[in-house]
């Protein structure tokens, strides 16, 4: 059965793949995705830079989650190509942090075993595994007891553990879909800082979906602003204030300008 309105993907000749500029982590070419016969993405092209944080921002339902889920291989694409530094997803190590941390951890495993799980799956030796866990605990400066079960931890502690688990195997790219939206303000600030620290230590490429413009800009090297569906890139806004960014950053003219510009583009797209 062919989906109504969907183009006969198999009949369309695949155009030559044009790689991104040097330093590109993810290259997306001709990406097409239909839901219920209607296009969400059609011939969508994008280059995601390496060792940067890209915040994804756009109108409700424009396809922010779908975009990172397609890149992360969680949902299938209908057409196009996505390559990681020239490689397929199968040859690339990625991490993913879900919005709903309560459903992301295995409840029957202690927190420490949840975090170590990807390393166990990779077949790492016990000494290797212990070394990596020590490193992670140190870099996150964990103050809570990782021997507890996830349900014994606060929301912020659980989300910290989810981020540690996603980073445990040293992924090339970390995807985060609204990782702070189920947390209270204090925890959001705490994890935001942790994420920035880890990024400064490791330079892990990150794609972060956020519905909070201030947060999106604060963490970003680039803000990817999307249009309403069928979704395209409205603009890619570069924001280059030095890290670590702090509370003082929030009142810097450069930050205020980046936020204002993002908001203008967002409003233009919502009204369109
Ligand atoms: N499995 C699905 N079946 C049908 N439509 C879907 C499915 N998943 C998503 N959609 C539709 O695709 C569009 C994009 O959804 P997506 O969740 O990616 O948006 P989003 O930008 O993350 O939204 P939000 O801001 O609400 O988180 C929406 O219109 C949604 O209704
Ligand atoms: Mg979403």
PDB file of C-alpha atoms and ligand atoms in Angstrom:
ATOM      1  CA  UNK A   1       0.000   0.000   0.000  1.00  0.00           C
ATOM      2  CA  UNK A   2       1.273   3.476  -0.827  1.00  0.00           C
ATOM      3  CA  UNK A   3       0.583   6.278   1.618  1.00  0.00           C
ATOM      4  CA  UNK A   4      -1.803   8.869   0.201  1.00  0.00           C
ATOM      5  CA  UNK A   5       0.032  11.945  -1.119  1.00  0.00           C
ATOM      6  CA  UNK A   6       3.430  10.389  -0.534  1.00  0.00           C
ATOM      7  CA  UNK A   7       5.662  10.497  -3.607  1.00  0.00           C
ATOM      8  CA  UNK A   8       6.699   7.161  -5.069  1.00  0.00           C
ATOM      9  CA  UNK A   9      10.004   7.287  -3.236  1.00  0.00           C
ATOM     10  CA  UNK A  10      11.396   4.207  -4.963  1.00  0.00           C
ATOM     11  CA  UNK A  11      10.939   5.820  -8.418  1.00  0.00           C
ATOM     12  CA  UNK A  12      12.778   9.035  -7.581  1.00  0.00           C
ATOM     13  CA  UNK A  13      16.419   8.837  -8.631  1.00  0.00           C
ATOM     14  CA  UNK A  14      18.735   9.458  -5.676  1.00  0.00           C
ATOM     15  CA  UNK A  15      20.634  12.708  -6.299  1.00  0.00           C
ATOM     16  CA  UNK A  16      24.398  12.731  -5.820  1.00  0.00           C
ATOM     17  CA  UNK A  17      25.264  13.044  -2.144  1.00  0.00           C
ATOM     18  CA  UNK A  18      26.820  16.407  -1.393  1.00  0.00           C
ATOM     19  CA  UNK A  19      28.902  16.194   1.774  1.00  0.00           C
ATOM     20  CA  UNK A  20      28.893  19.002   4.338  1.00  0.00           C
ATOM     21  CA  UNK A  21      31.877  21.295   4.909  1.00  0.00           C
ATOM     22  CA  UNK A  22      34.867  19.998   6.912  1.00  0.00           C
ATOM     23  CA  UNK A  23      33.947  19.665  10.583  1.00  0.00           C
ATOM     24  CA  UNK A  24      30.433  18.401   9.883  1.00  0.00           C
ATOM     25  CA  UNK A  25      29.198  15.731  12.322  1.00  0.00           C
ATOM     26  CA  UNK A  26      25.857  14.941  10.693  1.00  0.00           C
ATOM     27  CA  UNK A  27      24.892  15.475   7.070  1.00  0.00           C
ATOM     28  CA  UNK A  28      21.222  15.305   6.142  1.00  0.00           C
ATOM     29  CA  UNK A  29      20.289  15.296   2.456  1.00  0.00           C
ATOM     30  CA  UNK A  30      16.877  15.105   0.835  1.00  0.00           C
ATOM     31  CA  UNK A  31      15.202  13.938   4.040  1.00  0.00           C
ATOM     32  CA  UNK A  32      11.540  13.125   3.559  1.00  0.00           C
ATOM     33  CA  UNK A  33       9.042  12.071   6.197  1.00  0.00           C
ATOM     34  CA  UNK A  34       5.279  11.662   5.883  1.00  0.00           C
ATOM     35  CA  UNK A  35       2.765  11.121   8.653  1.00  0.00           C
ATOM     36  CA  UNK A  36      -0.703   9.950   7.660  1.00  0.00           C
ATOM     37  CA  UNK A  37      -0.114  10.993   4.062  1.00  0.00           C
ATOM     38  CA  UNK A  38       1.024  14.544   4.867  1.00  0.00           C
ATOM     39  CA  UNK A  39       4.579  15.769   4.545  1.00  0.00           C
ATOM     40  CA  UNK A  40       6.394  16.746   7.699  1.00  0.00           C
ATOM     41  CA  UNK A  41       9.810  16.946   6.036  1.00  0.00           C
ATOM     42  CA  UNK A  42      10.309  17.175   2.290  1.00  0.00           C
ATOM     43  CA  UNK A  43      13.756  17.346   0.711  1.00  0.00           C
ATOM     44  CA  UNK A  44      15.192  18.666   3.984  1.00  0.00           C
ATOM     45  CA  UNK A  45      18.929  19.383   4.060  1.00  0.00           C
ATOM     46  CA  UNK A  46      21.084  20.221   7.056  1.00  0.00           C
ATOM     47  CA  UNK A  47      24.673  20.041   8.305  1.00  0.00           C
ATOM     48  CA  UNK A  48      25.233  19.662  12.038  1.00  0.00           C
ATOM     49  CA  UNK A  49      28.716  20.784  13.104  1.00  0.00           C
ATOM     50  CA  UNK A  50      31.065  18.639  15.205  1.00  0.00           C
ATOM     51  CA  UNK A  51      31.928  19.518  18.794  1.00  0.00           C
ATOM     52  CA  UNK A  52      29.138  22.064  19.063  1.00  0.00           C
ATOM     53  CA  UNK A  53      25.800  22.255  20.837  1.00  0.00           C
ATOM     54  CA  UNK A  54      22.945  22.828  18.398  1.00  0.00           C
ATOM     55  CA  UNK A  55      19.635  23.808  19.995  1.00  0.00           C
ATOM     56  CA  UNK A  56      16.533  22.961  17.983  1.00  0.00           C
ATOM     57  CA  UNK A  57      13.710  25.456  18.367  1.00  0.00           C
ATOM     58  CA  UNK A  58      10.476  25.933  16.470  1.00  0.00           C
ATOM     59  CA  UNK A  59       6.672  26.047  16.606  1.00  0.00           C
ATOM     60  CA  UNK A  60       4.723  23.326  18.422  1.00  0.00           C
ATOM     61  CA  UNK A  61       4.410  20.207  16.351  1.00  0.00           C
ATOM     62  CA  UNK A  62       6.878  21.386  13.689  1.00  0.00           C
ATOM     63  CA  UNK A  63       8.832  18.165  14.042  1.00  0.00           C
ATOM     64  CA  UNK A  64      11.665  18.873  16.478  1.00  0.00           C
ATOM     65  CA  UNK A  65      11.374  15.501  18.214  1.00  0.00           C
ATOM     66  CA  UNK A  66      10.783  13.713  14.936  1.00  0.00           C
ATOM     67  CA  UNK A  67      13.942  15.266  13.486  1.00  0.00           C
ATOM     68  CA  UNK A  68      16.246  14.077  16.246  1.00  0.00           C
ATOM     69  CA  UNK A  69      14.441  10.741  16.428  1.00  0.00           C
ATOM     70  CA  UNK A  70      14.988  10.182  12.706  1.00  0.00           C
ATOM     71  CA  UNK A  71      18.661  11.107  13.014  1.00  0.00           C
ATOM     72  CA  UNK A  72      19.018   8.830  16.053  1.00  0.00           C
ATOM     73  CA  UNK A  73      17.296   6.006  14.165  1.00  0.00           C
ATOM     74  CA  UNK A  74      14.362   5.783  16.563  1.00  0.00           C
ATOM     75  CA  UNK A  75      11.844   6.350  13.775  1.00  0.00           C
ATOM     76  CA  UNK A  76      12.234   5.447  10.112  1.00  0.00           C
ATOM     77  CA  UNK A  77      12.637   7.992   7.321  1.00  0.00           C
ATOM     78  CA  UNK A  78      10.707   7.842   4.043  1.00  0.00           C
ATOM     79  CA  UNK A  79      13.535   9.132   1.881  1.00  0.00           C
ATOM     80  CA  UNK A  80      16.908  10.827   1.868  1.00  0.00           C
ATOM     81  CA  UNK A  81      20.180  10.149   3.587  1.00  0.00           C
ATOM     82  CA  UNK A  82      21.663  10.834   6.996  1.00  0.00           C
ATOM     83  CA  UNK A  83      25.388  10.302   7.470  1.00  0.00           C
ATOM     84  CA  UNK A  84      27.576  10.708  10.540  1.00  0.00           C
ATOM     85  CA  UNK A  85      30.974  11.975   9.491  1.00  0.00           C
ATOM     86  CA  UNK A  86      30.450   9.976   6.303  1.00  0.00           C
ATOM     87  CA  UNK A  87      29.360   6.833   8.191  1.00  0.00           C
ATOM     88  CA  UNK A  88      25.982   5.235   8.677  1.00  0.00           C
ATOM     89  CA  UNK A  89      24.191   5.253  12.020  1.00  0.00           C
ATOM     90  CA  UNK A  90      25.084   1.569  12.458  1.00  0.00           C
ATOM     91  CA  UNK A  91      28.772   2.533  12.556  1.00  0.00           C
ATOM     92  CA  UNK A  92      28.260   5.446  14.925  1.00  0.00           C
ATOM     93  CA  UNK A  93      27.964   5.566  18.676  1.00  0.00           C
ATOM     94  CA  UNK A  94      25.178   7.851  19.825  1.00  0.00           C
ATOM     95  CA  UNK A  95      23.511   8.693  23.125  1.00  0.00           C
ATOM     96  CA  UNK A  96      19.927   9.803  23.742  1.00  0.00           C
ATOM     97  CA  UNK A  97      18.392  11.520  26.747  1.00  0.00           C
ATOM     98  CA  UNK A  98      14.610  11.337  26.959  1.00  0.00           C
ATOM     99  CA  UNK A  99      12.316  13.995  28.352  1.00  0.00           C
ATOM    100  CA  UNK A 100      10.571  11.477  30.556  1.00  0.00           C
ATOM    101  CA  UNK A 101      13.374  10.252  32.809  1.00  0.00           C
ATOM    102  CA  UNK A 102      10.915   8.205  34.869  1.00  0.00           C
ATOM    103  CA  UNK A 103      10.374   5.802  31.991  1.00  0.00           C
ATOM    104  CA  UNK A 104      13.945   5.921  30.721  1.00  0.00           C
ATOM    105  CA  UNK A 105      15.647   3.917  33.473  1.00  0.00           C
ATOM    106  CA  UNK A 106      15.255   0.213  34.197  1.00  0.00           C
ATOM    107  CA  UNK A 107      13.416   0.179  37.552  1.00  0.00           C
ATOM    108  CA  UNK A 108      14.780  -3.233  38.558  1.00  0.00           C
ATOM    109  CA  UNK A 109      18.401  -2.108  38.287  1.00  0.00           C
ATOM    110  CA  UNK A 110      20.311   0.056  40.737  1.00  0.00           C
ATOM    111  CA  UNK A 111      21.157   3.471  39.324  1.00  0.00           C
ATOM    112  CA  UNK A 112      24.828   2.583  38.966  1.00  0.00           C
ATOM    113  CA  UNK A 113      23.910  -0.520  36.926  1.00  0.00           C
ATOM    114  CA  UNK A 114      21.588   1.540  34.731  1.00  0.00           C
ATOM    115  CA  UNK A 115      24.452   3.919  33.976  1.00  0.00           C
ATOM    116  CA  UNK A 116      26.876   1.076  33.305  1.00  0.00           C
ATOM    117  CA  UNK A 117      24.394  -0.829  31.140  1.00  0.00           C
ATOM    118  CA  UNK A 118      25.611   0.466  27.736  1.00  0.00           C
ATOM    119  CA  UNK A 119      29.159  -0.533  28.700  1.00  0.00           C
ATOM    120  CA  UNK A 120      28.003  -4.032  29.645  1.00  0.00           C
ATOM    121  CA  UNK A 121      26.239  -4.314  26.277  1.00  0.00           C
ATOM    122  CA  UNK A 122      29.483  -3.249  24.582  1.00  0.00           C
ATOM    123  CA  UNK A 123      31.221  -6.118  26.381  1.00  0.00           C
ATOM    124  CA  UNK A 124      33.724  -3.934  28.257  1.00  0.00           C
ATOM    125  CA  UNK A 125      35.911  -5.684  30.825  1.00  0.00           C
ATOM    126  CA  UNK A 126      35.277  -5.116  34.530  1.00  0.00           C
ATOM    127  CA  UNK A 127      38.380  -2.902  35.022  1.00  0.00           C
ATOM    128  CA  UNK A 128      37.467  -0.826  31.952  1.00  0.00           C
ATOM    129  CA  UNK A 129      33.926  -0.483  33.162  1.00  0.00           C
ATOM    130  CA  UNK A 130      35.012   0.544  36.668  1.00  0.00           C
ATOM    131  CA  UNK A 131      37.435   3.112  35.271  1.00  0.00           C
ATOM    132  CA  UNK A 132      34.794   4.691  33.071  1.00  0.00           C
ATOM    133  CA  UNK A 133      32.269   4.797  35.895  1.00  0.00           C
ATOM    134  CA  UNK A 134      34.795   6.513  38.175  1.00  0.00           C
ATOM    135  CA  UNK A 135      35.489   9.058  35.458  1.00  0.00           C
ATOM    136  CA  UNK A 136      31.793   9.761  34.994  1.00  0.00           C
ATOM    137  CA  UNK A 137      31.100  10.090  38.703  1.00  0.00           C
ATOM    138  CA  UNK A 138      34.010  12.525  38.995  1.00  0.00           C
ATOM    139  CA  UNK A 139      33.036  14.628  36.007  1.00  0.00           C
ATOM    140  CA  UNK A 140      29.424  14.889  37.176  1.00  0.00           C
ATOM    141  CA  UNK A 141      30.551  15.465  40.759  1.00  0.00           C
ATOM    142  CA  UNK A 142      27.749  13.163  41.896  1.00  0.00           C
ATOM    143  CA  UNK A 143      26.614  13.813  45.447  1.00  0.00           C
ATOM    144  CA  UNK A 144      23.832  11.215  45.674  1.00  0.00           C
ATOM    145  CA  UNK A 145      24.017   7.464  46.253  1.00  0.00           C
ATOM    146  CA  UNK A 146      24.228   5.638  42.927  1.00  0.00           C
ATOM    147  CA  UNK A 147      23.510   2.351  44.658  1.00  0.00           C
ATOM    148  CA  UNK A 148      19.909   3.406  45.106  1.00  0.00           C
ATOM    149  CA  UNK A 149      17.189   2.394  42.667  1.00  0.00           C
ATOM    150  CA  UNK A 150      16.062   5.127  40.268  1.00  0.00           C
ATOM    151  CA  UNK A 151      12.662   5.479  41.972  1.00  0.00           C
ATOM    152  CA  UNK A 152      14.469   6.346  45.210  1.00  0.00           C
ATOM    153  CA  UNK A 153      16.056   9.414  43.575  1.00  0.00           C
ATOM    154  CA  UNK A 154      14.663  12.883  42.886  1.00  0.00           C
ATOM    155  CA  UNK A 155      13.692  13.812  39.337  1.00  0.00           C
ATOM    156  CA  UNK A 156      16.841  15.850  38.877  1.00  0.00           C
ATOM    157  CA  UNK A 157      19.009  13.027  40.187  1.00  0.00           C
ATOM    158  CA  UNK A 158      17.311  10.568  37.837  1.00  0.00           C
ATOM    159  CA  UNK A 159      17.826  12.864  34.868  1.00  0.00           C
ATOM    160  CA  UNK A 160      21.486  13.348  35.881  1.00  0.00           C
ATOM    161  CA  UNK A 161      21.812   9.556  35.893  1.00  0.00           C
ATOM    162  CA  UNK A 162      20.137   9.333  32.443  1.00  0.00           C
ATOM    163  CA  UNK A 163      22.633  11.818  31.048  1.00  0.00           C
ATOM    164  CA  UNK A 164      25.500   9.881  32.639  1.00  0.00           C
ATOM    165  CA  UNK A 165      24.191   6.679  31.075  1.00  0.00           C
ATOM    166  CA  UNK A 166      23.908   8.301  27.656  1.00  0.00           C
ATOM    167  CA  UNK A 167      27.476   9.599  27.929  1.00  0.00           C
ATOM    168  CA  UNK A 168      28.972   6.407  29.417  1.00  0.00           C
ATOM    169  CA  UNK A 169      30.115   4.885  26.117  1.00  0.00           C
ATOM    170  CA  UNK A 170      31.578   8.221  24.924  1.00  0.00           C
ATOM    171  CA  UNK A 171      29.074   8.758  22.113  1.00  0.00           C
ATOM    172  CA  UNK A 172      30.019  10.818  19.073  1.00  0.00           C
ATOM    173  CA  UNK A 173      26.690  12.603  19.275  1.00  0.00           C
ATOM    174  CA  UNK A 174      24.314  13.125  22.188  1.00  0.00           C
ATOM    175  CA  UNK A 175      20.632  13.809  21.475  1.00  0.00           C
ATOM    176  CA  UNK A 176      18.489  15.418  24.146  1.00  0.00           C
ATOM    177  CA  UNK A 177      14.750  15.930  23.692  1.00  0.00           C
ATOM    178  CA  UNK A 178      13.558  18.561  26.173  1.00  0.00           C
ATOM    179  CA  UNK A 179      15.672  17.053  28.953  1.00  0.00           C
ATOM    180  CA  UNK A 180      14.728  19.732  31.466  1.00  0.00           C
ATOM    181  CA  UNK A 181      11.024  20.070  30.837  1.00  0.00           C
ATOM    182  CA  UNK A 182       9.963  17.624  33.561  1.00  0.00           C
ATOM    183  CA  UNK A 183      12.267  19.182  36.153  1.00  0.00           C
ATOM    184  CA  UNK A 184      11.760  22.020  38.604  1.00  0.00           C
ATOM    185  CA  UNK A 185      13.663  25.273  38.131  1.00  0.00           C
ATOM    186  CA  UNK A 186      16.457  24.514  40.588  1.00  0.00           C
ATOM    187  CA  UNK A 187      17.151  21.136  39.007  1.00  0.00           C
ATOM    188  CA  UNK A 188      16.979  22.612  35.522  1.00  0.00           C
ATOM    189  CA  UNK A 189      19.702  25.098  36.436  1.00  0.00           C
ATOM    190  CA  UNK A 190      21.794  22.354  38.035  1.00  0.00           C
ATOM    191  CA  UNK A 191      21.621  19.946  35.099  1.00  0.00           C
ATOM    192  CA  UNK A 192      22.069  22.732  32.572  1.00  0.00           C
ATOM    193  CA  UNK A 193      25.375  23.599  34.254  1.00  0.00           C
ATOM    194  CA  UNK A 194      26.401  19.924  34.397  1.00  0.00           C
ATOM    195  CA  UNK A 195      25.706  19.549  30.720  1.00  0.00           C
ATOM    196  CA  UNK A 196      27.767  22.610  29.927  1.00  0.00           C
ATOM    197  CA  UNK A 197      30.652  21.330  32.109  1.00  0.00           C
ATOM    198  CA  UNK A 198      30.596  17.946  30.396  1.00  0.00           C
ATOM    199  CA  UNK A 199      30.508  19.613  27.012  1.00  0.00           C
ATOM    200  CA  UNK A 200      33.525  21.747  27.941  1.00  0.00           C
ATOM    201  CA  UNK A 201      35.396  18.642  29.128  1.00  0.00           C
ATOM    202  CA  UNK A 202      34.543  16.347  26.227  1.00  0.00           C
ATOM    203  CA  UNK A 203      33.397  18.464  23.282  1.00  0.00           C
ATOM    204  CA  UNK A 204      30.668  15.902  22.588  1.00  0.00           C
ATOM    205  CA  UNK A 205      28.482  17.040  19.688  1.00  0.00           C
ATOM    206  CA  UNK A 206      24.993  17.660  21.068  1.00  0.00           C
ATOM    207  CA  UNK A 207      21.567  18.235  19.529  1.00  0.00           C
ATOM    208  CA  UNK A 208      19.221  19.638  22.125  1.00  0.00           C
ATOM    209  CA  UNK A 209      15.502  20.166  21.597  1.00  0.00           C
ATOM    210  CA  UNK A 210      14.159  22.881  23.847  1.00  0.00           C
ATOM    211  CA  UNK A 211      10.905  24.789  24.074  1.00  0.00           C
ATOM    212  CA  UNK A 212      12.504  27.397  26.330  1.00  0.00           C
ATOM    213  CA  UNK A 213      14.159  30.023  24.163  1.00  0.00           C
ATOM    214  CA  UNK A 214      16.435  31.347  26.896  1.00  0.00           C
ATOM    215  CA  UNK A 215      17.710  27.860  27.641  1.00  0.00           C
ATOM    216  CA  UNK A 216      18.066  27.035  23.954  1.00  0.00           C
ATOM    217  CA  UNK A 217      20.259  30.081  23.325  1.00  0.00           C
ATOM    218  CA  UNK A 218      22.173  29.830  26.627  1.00  0.00           C
ATOM    219  CA  UNK A 219      23.530  26.381  25.839  1.00  0.00           C
ATOM    220  CA  UNK A 220      23.904  26.728  22.081  1.00  0.00           C
ATOM    221  CA  UNK A 221      26.682  27.386  19.650  1.00  0.00           C
ATOM    222  CA  UNK A 222      23.976  27.362  16.998  1.00  0.00           C
ATOM    223  CA  UNK A 223      20.206  27.714  17.292  1.00  0.00           C
ATOM    224  CA  UNK A 224      18.437  25.769  14.568  1.00  0.00           C
ATOM    225  CA  UNK A 225      15.151  27.572  14.003  1.00  0.00           C
ATOM    226  CA  UNK A 226      12.543  25.520  12.184  1.00  0.00           C
ATOM    227  CA  UNK A 227       9.435  26.597  10.261  1.00  0.00           C
ATOM    228  CA  UNK A 228       5.911  25.221  10.559  1.00  0.00           C
ATOM    229  CA  UNK A 229       5.296  21.997   8.636  1.00  0.00           C
ATOM    230  CA  UNK A 230       6.237  21.048   5.996  1.00  0.00           C
ATOM    231  CA  UNK A 231       9.289  21.869   8.007  1.00  0.00           C
ATOM    232  CA  UNK A 232      12.364  23.603   6.709  1.00  0.00           C
ATOM    233  CA  UNK A 233      15.208  25.572   8.247  1.00  0.00           C
ATOM    234  CA  UNK A 234      13.986  29.107   9.000  1.00  0.00           C
ATOM    235  CA  UNK A 235      17.459  30.191  10.056  1.00  0.00           C
ATOM    236  CA  UNK A 236      20.588  28.972  11.777  1.00  0.00           C
ATOM    237  CA  UNK A 237      21.624  31.547  14.330  1.00  0.00           C
ATOM    238  CA  UNK A 238      25.197  31.412  15.599  1.00  0.00           C
ATOM    239  CA  UNK A 239      25.789  32.421  19.192  1.00  0.00           C
ATOM    240  CA  UNK A 240      29.412  32.596  20.229  1.00  0.00           C
ATOM    241  CA  UNK A 241      29.674  33.914  23.787  1.00  0.00           C
ATOM    242  CA  UNK A 242      32.550  32.188  25.619  1.00  0.00           C
ATOM    243  CA  UNK A 243      31.960  29.270  27.997  1.00  0.00           C
ATOM    244  CA  UNK A 244      31.368  28.750  30.784  1.00  0.00           C
ATOM    245  CA  UNK A 245      28.266  30.823  30.383  1.00  0.00           C
ATOM    246  CA  UNK A 246      26.884  31.955  33.697  1.00  0.00           C
ATOM    247  CA  UNK A 247      24.039  33.978  35.157  1.00  0.00           C
ATOM    248  CA  UNK A 248      25.999  37.059  34.040  1.00  0.00           C
ATOM    249  CA  UNK A 249      25.723  35.814  30.436  1.00  0.00           C
ATOM    250  CA  UNK A 250      21.961  36.302  30.583  1.00  0.00           C
ATOM    251  CA  UNK A 251      22.356  40.075  30.694  1.00  0.00           C
ATOM    252  CA  UNK A 252      25.120  40.332  28.060  1.00  0.00           C
ATOM    253  CA  UNK A 253      24.033  42.372  25.031  1.00  0.00           C
ATOM    254  CA  UNK A 254      25.173  39.542  22.725  1.00  0.00           C
ATOM    255  CA  UNK A 255      22.943  37.057  24.555  1.00  0.00           C
ATOM    256  CA  UNK A 256      19.975  39.404  24.586  1.00  0.00           C
ATOM    257  CA  UNK A 257      20.470  40.080  20.892  1.00  0.00           C
ATOM    258  CA  UNK A 258      20.620  36.339  20.044  1.00  0.00           C
ATOM    259  CA  UNK A 259      17.457  35.700  22.040  1.00  0.00           C
ATOM    260  CA  UNK A 260      15.629  38.631  20.470  1.00  0.00           C
ATOM    261  CA  UNK A 261      16.633  37.593  16.960  1.00  0.00           C
ATOM    262  CA  UNK A 262      15.536  33.987  17.607  1.00  0.00           C
ATOM    263  CA  UNK A 263      12.216  35.205  18.962  1.00  0.00           C
ATOM    264  CA  UNK A 264      11.636  37.407  15.904  1.00  0.00           C
ATOM    265  CA  UNK A 265      12.260  34.480  13.567  1.00  0.00           C
ATOM    266  CA  UNK A 266      10.056  32.213  15.669  1.00  0.00           C
ATOM    267  CA  UNK A 267       7.192  34.735  15.675  1.00  0.00           C
ATOM    268  CA  UNK A 268       7.522  35.283  11.946  1.00  0.00           C
ATOM    269  CA  UNK A 269       7.227  31.530  11.396  1.00  0.00           C
ATOM    270  CA  UNK A 270       4.295  31.065  13.783  1.00  0.00           C
ATOM    271  CA  UNK A 271       2.325  33.858  12.067  1.00  0.00           C
ATOM    272  CA  UNK A 272       3.125  32.696   8.556  1.00  0.00           C
TER     273      UNK A 272
HETATM  274  N1  LIG B   1       3.554   8.620  14.976  1.00  0.00           N
HETATM  275  C1  LIG B   1       2.938   9.683  14.443  1.00  0.00           C
HETATM  276  N2  LIG B   1       1.845   9.534  13.651  1.00  0.00           N
HETATM  277  C2  LIG B   1       1.237  10.597  13.088  1.00  0.00           C
HETATM  278  N3  LIG B   1       1.657  11.863  13.252  1.00  0.00           N
HETATM  279  C3  LIG B   1       2.720  12.072  14.026  1.00  0.00           C
HETATM  280  C4  LIG B   1       3.422  11.003  14.666  1.00  0.00           C
HETATM  281  N4  LIG B   1       4.460  11.515  15.361  1.00  0.00           N
HETATM  282  C5  LIG B   1       4.401  12.853  15.180  1.00  0.00           C
HETATM  283  N5  LIG B   1       3.379  13.187  14.382  1.00  0.00           N
HETATM  284  C6  LIG B   1       3.011  14.543  13.946  1.00  0.00           C
HETATM  285  O1  LIG B   1       4.175  15.133  13.380  1.00  0.00           O
HETATM  286  C7  LIG B   1       4.285  16.474  13.791  1.00  0.00           C
HETATM  287  C8  LIG B   1       5.602  16.685  14.464  1.00  0.00           C
HETATM  288  O2  LIG B   1       5.643  16.005  15.705  1.00  0.00           O
HETATM  289  P1  LIG B   1       6.844  16.180  16.716  1.00  0.00           P
HETATM  290  O3  LIG B   1       6.498  15.461  17.962  1.00  0.00           O
HETATM  291  O4  LIG B   1       8.104  15.858  16.043  1.00  0.00           O
HETATM  292  O5  LIG B   1       6.811  17.763  16.950  1.00  0.00           O
HETATM  293  P2  LIG B   1       7.581  18.660  18.001  1.00  0.00           P
HETATM  294  O6  LIG B   1       8.097  19.832  17.251  1.00  0.00           O
HETATM  295  O7  LIG B   1       8.544  17.854  18.774  1.00  0.00           O
HETATM  296  O8  LIG B   1       6.366  19.115  18.914  1.00  0.00           O
HETATM  297  P3  LIG B   1       6.308  19.612  20.430  1.00  0.00           P
HETATM  298  O9  LIG B   1       6.724  21.043  20.388  1.00  0.00           O
HETATM  299  O10 LIG B   1       4.875  19.471  20.784  1.00  0.00           O
HETATM  300  O11 LIG B   1       7.218  18.730  21.227  1.00  0.00           O
HETATM  301  C9  LIG B   1       3.085  16.777  14.673  1.00  0.00           C
HETATM  302  O12 LIG B   1       2.127  17.400  13.875  1.00  0.00           O
HETATM  303  C10 LIG B   1       2.630  15.419  15.128  1.00  0.00           C
HETATM  304  O13 LIG B   1       1.246  15.405  15.317  1.00  0.00           O
HETATM  305 MG1  LIG B   2       8.701  17.309  20.803  1.00  0.00          MG
END
